Amino acid sequence: MQYKVIGILAVILMIAMTVTAAAADSGNPENRVHQHLTGRAPDAGCNCDRTELCTHLPLVLIETGGQEIPGVPIVDANGQEIGVTTTEDGEEMLLAKISILDNPDHNHHPSDSPDLEASVLIRIRGNSSRYFDKKNYLIRFVGPDGDYQNHTVMGMDAHYEWALHGPYLDQSLIRNYMWYNIAGEIMGYAPNVRFCEVVLNGEYRGIYVMTETITNGTDCRVN
């Protein structure tokens, strides 16, 4: 019992020290942005006619030209996974177009002018999550010559690689968002995240979490 009390007190002390340190450093421009505190409020309102999707969250539109995004599991007659799908050319990632709408001054609609338009390579990501109805996606921004291009996304530092995490088992939708932000207050290198809504080839896919991936090497997030 004594050790349990000591352990609980140690945890409380650690949390208190973390919160105090974060508060003391509130003037640091590198402090983490918490979207639920700084983003547009859900009840901010909009004067549109509601004939299309209207959201206070950033909006991500992806167009693949009717092609299927690769990475869907291939299962044999015995139910064993034997691989994943590729593009028609046998590539692991598909070239697609992405438009991102992220203006904190108003709600977003698919017909609005995007704040960012670019080409991306995209595939389904994950292991067991590949089988979920709501897929997770890996995207990489590329230029006309196919080279990776860094882009600032939803206020997060510019990079070429991002993950679109679709909360499927987590019906609260906030687990990854919450834990990444808590971790970010303790260690500044935890990935940044932003809630957004995704429309794929004109079909609404739901709420996603745009997430910085952990990459290493030259010009990557970890060096």
CSV table of C-alpha atoms in Angstrom, one decimal:
chain,number,residue,atom,x,y,z
A,1,MET,CA,0.0,0.0,0.0
A,2,GLN,CA,2.9,2.4,0.9
A,3,TYR,CA,4.5,1.8,-2.5
A,4,LYS,CA,1.2,2.5,-4.3
A,5,VAL,CA,0.8,5.8,-2.5
A,6,ILE,CA,4.4,6.7,-3.4
A,7,GLY,CA,3.8,5.8,-7.0
A,8,ILE,CA,0.6,7.8,-7.2
A,9,LEU,CA,2.3,10.8,-5.7
A,10,ALA,CA,5.2,10.5,-8.1
A,11,VAL,CA,2.9,10.5,-11.1
A,12,ILE,CA,0.9,13.5,-9.7
A,13,LEU,CA,4.2,15.3,-9.2
A,14,MET,CA,5.4,14.5,-12.7
A,15,ILE,CA,2.2,15.8,-14.3
A,16,ALA,CA,2.3,18.9,-12.1
A,17,MET,CA,5.9,19.7,-13.2
A,18,THR,CA,5.0,19.1,-16.8
A,19,VAL,CA,2.0,21.5,-16.7
A,20,THR,CA,4.0,24.1,-14.8
A,21,ALA,CA,6.9,23.9,-17.3
A,22,ALA,CA,4.5,24.2,-20.2
A,23,ALA,CA,2.7,27.2,-18.6
A,24,ALA,CA,6.1,28.9,-17.9
A,25,ASP,CA,7.0,28.5,-21.5
A,26,SER,CA,3.8,29.8,-22.9
A,27,GLY,CA,5.7,32.6,-24.8
A,28,ASN,CA,7.8,30.1,-26.8
A,29,PRO,CA,6.7,30.3,-30.4
A,30,GLU,CA,7.5,26.6,-30.7
A,31,ASN,CA,4.8,25.7,-28.3
A,32,ARG,CA,2.3,23.2,-29.6
A,33,VAL,CA,-0.9,24.4,-31.3
A,34,HIS,CA,-4.1,22.7,-29.8
A,35,GLN,CA,-6.6,22.8,-32.6
A,36,HIS,CA,-9.6,22.4,-30.2
A,37,LEU,CA,-8.6,25.7,-28.5
A,38,THR,CA,-7.4,27.8,-31.4
A,39,GLY,CA,-9.4,26.5,-34.4
A,40,ARG,CA,-12.8,27.7,-35.7
A,41,ALA,CA,-15.6,26.9,-33.3
A,42,PRO,CA,-18.3,24.4,-34.4
A,43,ASP,CA,-21.0,26.9,-33.7
A,44,ALA,CA,-19.3,29.8,-35.5
A,45,GLY,CA,-22.1,29.6,-38.1
A,46,CYS,CA,-22.3,30.0,-41.9
A,47,ASN,CA,-24.7,31.8,-44.2
A,48,CYS,CA,-24.5,29.1,-47.0
A,49,ASP,CA,-27.7,27.4,-48.3
A,50,ARG,CA,-26.6,24.0,-46.9
A,51,THR,CA,-26.9,22.3,-50.3
A,52,GLU,CA,-23.4,20.8,-49.8
A,53,LEU,CA,-21.0,19.8,-47.0
A,54,CYS,CA,-20.4,22.7,-44.7
A,55,THR,CA,-17.7,22.2,-42.0
A,56,HIS,CA,-15.8,24.3,-39.5
A,57,LEU,CA,-12.9,21.9,-39.8
A,58,PRO,CA,-10.2,21.9,-42.5
A,59,LEU,CA,-11.5,20.1,-45.6
A,60,VAL,CA,-9.4,17.7,-47.7
A,61,LEU,CA,-10.5,16.8,-51.2
A,62,ILE,CA,-8.8,13.9,-53.0
A,63,GLU,CA,-9.3,13.0,-56.6
A,64,THR,CA,-7.8,9.8,-58.1
A,65,GLY,CA,-9.4,10.0,-61.5
A,66,GLY,CA,-11.6,7.0,-60.7
A,67,GLN,CA,-8.6,4.7,-60.0
A,68,GLU,CA,-8.5,2.6,-56.8
A,69,ILE,CA,-6.0,3.6,-54.2
A,70,PRO,CA,-3.5,0.7,-53.8
A,71,GLY,CA,-2.8,-1.1,-50.6
A,72,VAL,CA,-6.0,-3.2,-50.3
A,73,PRO,CA,-5.2,-6.7,-48.8
A,74,ILE,CA,-5.4,-9.6,-51.2
A,75,VAL,CA,-6.6,-12.8,-49.6
A,76,ASP,CA,-6.4,-16.3,-51.0
A,77,ALA,CA,-9.0,-19.1,-50.8
A,78,ASN,CA,-7.9,-20.0,-47.3
A,79,GLY,CA,-8.3,-16.6,-46.0
A,80,GLN,CA,-4.6,-15.9,-45.9
A,81,GLU,CA,-3.3,-12.5,-46.9
A,82,ILE,CA,-0.9,-12.9,-49.9
A,83,GLY,CA,-0.2,-9.3,-50.7
A,84,VAL,CA,-1.8,-6.0,-51.3
A,85,THR,CA,-3.1,-4.3,-54.5
A,86,THR,CA,-1.0,-2.0,-56.6
A,87,THR,CA,-1.7,0.5,-59.4
A,88,GLU,CA,-2.4,-0.6,-63.0
A,89,ASP,CA,1.3,0.0,-63.5
A,90,GLY,CA,2.4,-2.2,-60.6
A,91,GLU,CA,3.3,0.8,-58.4
A,92,GLU,CA,2.8,0.9,-54.6
A,93,MET,CA,1.5,4.5,-54.6
A,94,LEU,CA,-1.0,6.2,-56.9
A,95,LEU,CA,-0.6,9.7,-58.3
A,96,ALA,CA,-3.6,11.8,-57.3
A,97,LYS,CA,-4.7,15.4,-56.8
A,98,ILE,CA,-5.3,16.9,-53.4
A,99,SER,CA,-7.0,20.2,-52.4
A,100,ILE,CA,-7.0,21.5,-48.8
A,101,LEU,CA,-9.3,24.2,-47.5
A,102,ASP,CA,-8.1,25.7,-44.2
A,103,ASN,CA,-9.3,29.2,-43.5
A,104,PRO,CA,-10.1,29.9,-39.9
A,105,ASP,CA,-12.3,32.9,-40.8
A,106,HIS,CA,-15.1,30.8,-42.3
A,107,ASN,CA,-16.6,27.4,-42.8
A,108,HIS,CA,-15.5,25.2,-45.7
A,109,HIS,CA,-17.4,23.7,-48.6
A,110,PRO,CA,-16.2,21.4,-51.5
A,111,SER,CA,-16.9,24.2,-54.0
A,112,ASP,CA,-14.7,26.8,-52.2
A,113,SER,CA,-11.4,27.8,-53.6
A,114,PRO,CA,-8.7,25.7,-52.0
A,115,ASP,CA,-5.8,27.1,-49.9
A,116,LEU,CA,-3.5,24.4,-51.2
A,117,GLU,CA,-3.7,22.4,-54.4
A,118,ALA,CA,-1.0,19.8,-55.2
A,119,SER,CA,-0.2,16.4,-56.6
A,120,VAL,CA,0.4,13.6,-54.2
A,121,LEU,CA,1.3,9.9,-54.2
A,122,ILE,CA,-1.2,8.0,-52.0
A,123,ARG,CA,-1.7,4.5,-50.7
A,124,ILE,CA,-3.5,2.8,-47.9
A,125,ARG,CA,-1.4,2.5,-44.8
A,126,GLY,CA,-1.5,0.2,-41.7
A,127,ASN,CA,-1.6,-3.5,-41.1
A,128,SER,CA,-4.8,-4.8,-39.5
A,129,SER,CA,-6.4,-1.3,-40.2
A,130,ARG,CA,-6.2,-2.1,-43.9
A,131,TYR,CA,-9.2,-4.3,-43.4
A,132,PHE,CA,-11.3,-1.5,-41.8
A,133,ASP,CA,-14.1,0.1,-43.8
A,134,LYS,CA,-12.6,3.4,-43.0
A,135,LYS,CA,-9.1,3.3,-44.5
A,136,ASN,CA,-6.0,5.1,-43.3
A,137,TYR,CA,-3.8,6.8,-46.0
A,138,LEU,CA,-0.2,7.8,-46.5
A,139,ILE,CA,0.3,10.8,-48.8
A,140,ARG,CA,3.5,12.3,-50.2
A,141,PHE,CA,3.5,15.7,-52.0
A,142,VAL,CA,5.3,15.6,-55.4
A,143,GLY,CA,6.2,18.1,-58.1
A,144,PRO,CA,5.8,17.8,-61.9
A,145,ASP,CA,9.1,15.8,-62.1
A,146,GLY,CA,8.0,13.4,-59.3
A,147,ASP,CA,10.4,14.8,-56.7
A,148,TYR,CA,9.0,15.2,-53.2
A,149,GLN,CA,7.9,18.7,-52.3
A,150,ASN,CA,7.4,20.1,-48.8
A,151,HIS,CA,4.1,21.8,-48.0
A,152,THR,CA,2.8,23.5,-44.9
A,153,VAL,CA,-0.4,21.6,-44.0
A,154,MET,CA,-3.1,23.1,-41.7
A,155,GLY,CA,-0.5,25.3,-40.0
A,156,MET,CA,2.0,22.5,-39.3
A,157,ASP,CA,5.6,22.7,-40.4
A,158,ALA,CA,6.3,22.0,-44.1
A,159,HIS,CA,7.1,18.4,-45.1
A,160,TYR,CA,6.4,16.1,-48.0
A,161,GLU,CA,4.9,13.1,-46.1
A,162,TRP,CA,1.7,13.0,-44.1
A,163,ALA,CA,-0.7,10.4,-42.7
A,164,LEU,CA,-4.5,10.6,-42.8
A,165,HIS,CA,-5.6,8.6,-39.8
A,166,GLY,CA,-9.2,7.6,-39.9
A,167,PRO,CA,-10.5,6.7,-36.3
A,168,TYR,CA,-12.5,3.6,-36.8
A,169,LEU,CA,-12.4,1.5,-33.6
A,170,ASP,CA,-12.2,4.7,-31.6
A,171,GLN,CA,-15.8,6.0,-31.7
A,172,SER,CA,-14.9,9.1,-29.7
A,173,LEU,CA,-12.5,10.1,-32.6
A,174,ILE,CA,-10.2,11.9,-30.1
A,175,ARG,CA,-7.8,9.2,-28.8
A,176,ASN,CA,-4.9,9.8,-31.2
A,177,TYR,CA,-5.4,13.5,-31.2
A,178,MET,CA,-5.5,13.7,-27.5
A,179,TRP,CA,-2.5,11.5,-26.8
A,180,TYR,CA,-0.3,13.2,-29.4
A,181,ASN,CA,-1.1,16.6,-27.9
A,182,ILE,CA,-0.4,15.4,-24.4
A,183,ALA,CA,2.9,13.8,-25.5
A,184,GLY,CA,3.7,17.1,-27.3
A,185,GLU,CA,3.5,19.0,-24.1
A,186,ILE,CA,6.1,16.7,-22.6
A,187,MET,CA,8.4,16.2,-25.6
A,188,GLY,CA,8.3,18.7,-28.4
A,189,TYR,CA,9.1,16.2,-31.1
A,190,ALA,CA,5.8,14.3,-30.8
A,191,PRO,CA,3.9,14.4,-34.1
A,192,ASN,CA,1.5,17.4,-34.6
A,193,VAL,CA,-2.1,16.6,-35.6
A,194,ARG,CA,-5.2,18.3,-36.9
A,195,PHE,CA,-8.8,17.2,-37.3
A,196,CYS,CA,-10.1,17.5,-40.8
A,197,GLU,CA,-12.9,16.1,-43.0
A,198,VAL,CA,-12.1,14.1,-46.1
A,199,VAL,CA,-14.0,13.8,-49.4
A,200,LEU,CA,-12.6,11.1,-51.8
A,201,ASN,CA,-13.7,11.3,-55.4
A,202,GLY,CA,-16.7,13.3,-54.4
A,203,GLU,CA,-17.7,10.8,-51.7
A,204,TYR,CA,-17.7,11.9,-48.1
A,205,ARG,CA,-15.4,9.7,-46.0
A,206,GLY,CA,-15.7,11.3,-42.6
A,207,ILE,CA,-13.5,12.9,-39.9
A,208,TYR,CA,-9.8,12.2,-40.1
A,209,VAL,CA,-6.7,13.3,-38.2
A,210,MET,CA,-3.9,14.8,-40.4
A,211,THR,CA,-0.8,13.6,-38.8
A,212,GLU,CA,2.9,14.3,-39.1
A,213,THR,CA,4.7,11.0,-39.9
A,214,ILE,CA,8.0,10.1,-38.2
A,215,THR,CA,10.6,10.2,-41.0
A,216,ASN,CA,14.4,10.1,-40.7
A,217,GLY,CA,17.3,11.0,-42.9
A,218,THR,CA,18.3,14.2,-44.8
A,219,ASP,CA,15.6,16.9,-44.6
A,220,CYS,CA,13.4,14.7,-42.6
A,221,ARG,CA,11.6,15.2,-39.2
A,222,VAL,CA,14.1,13.1,-37.3
A,223,ASN,CA,17.8,13.6,-37.9
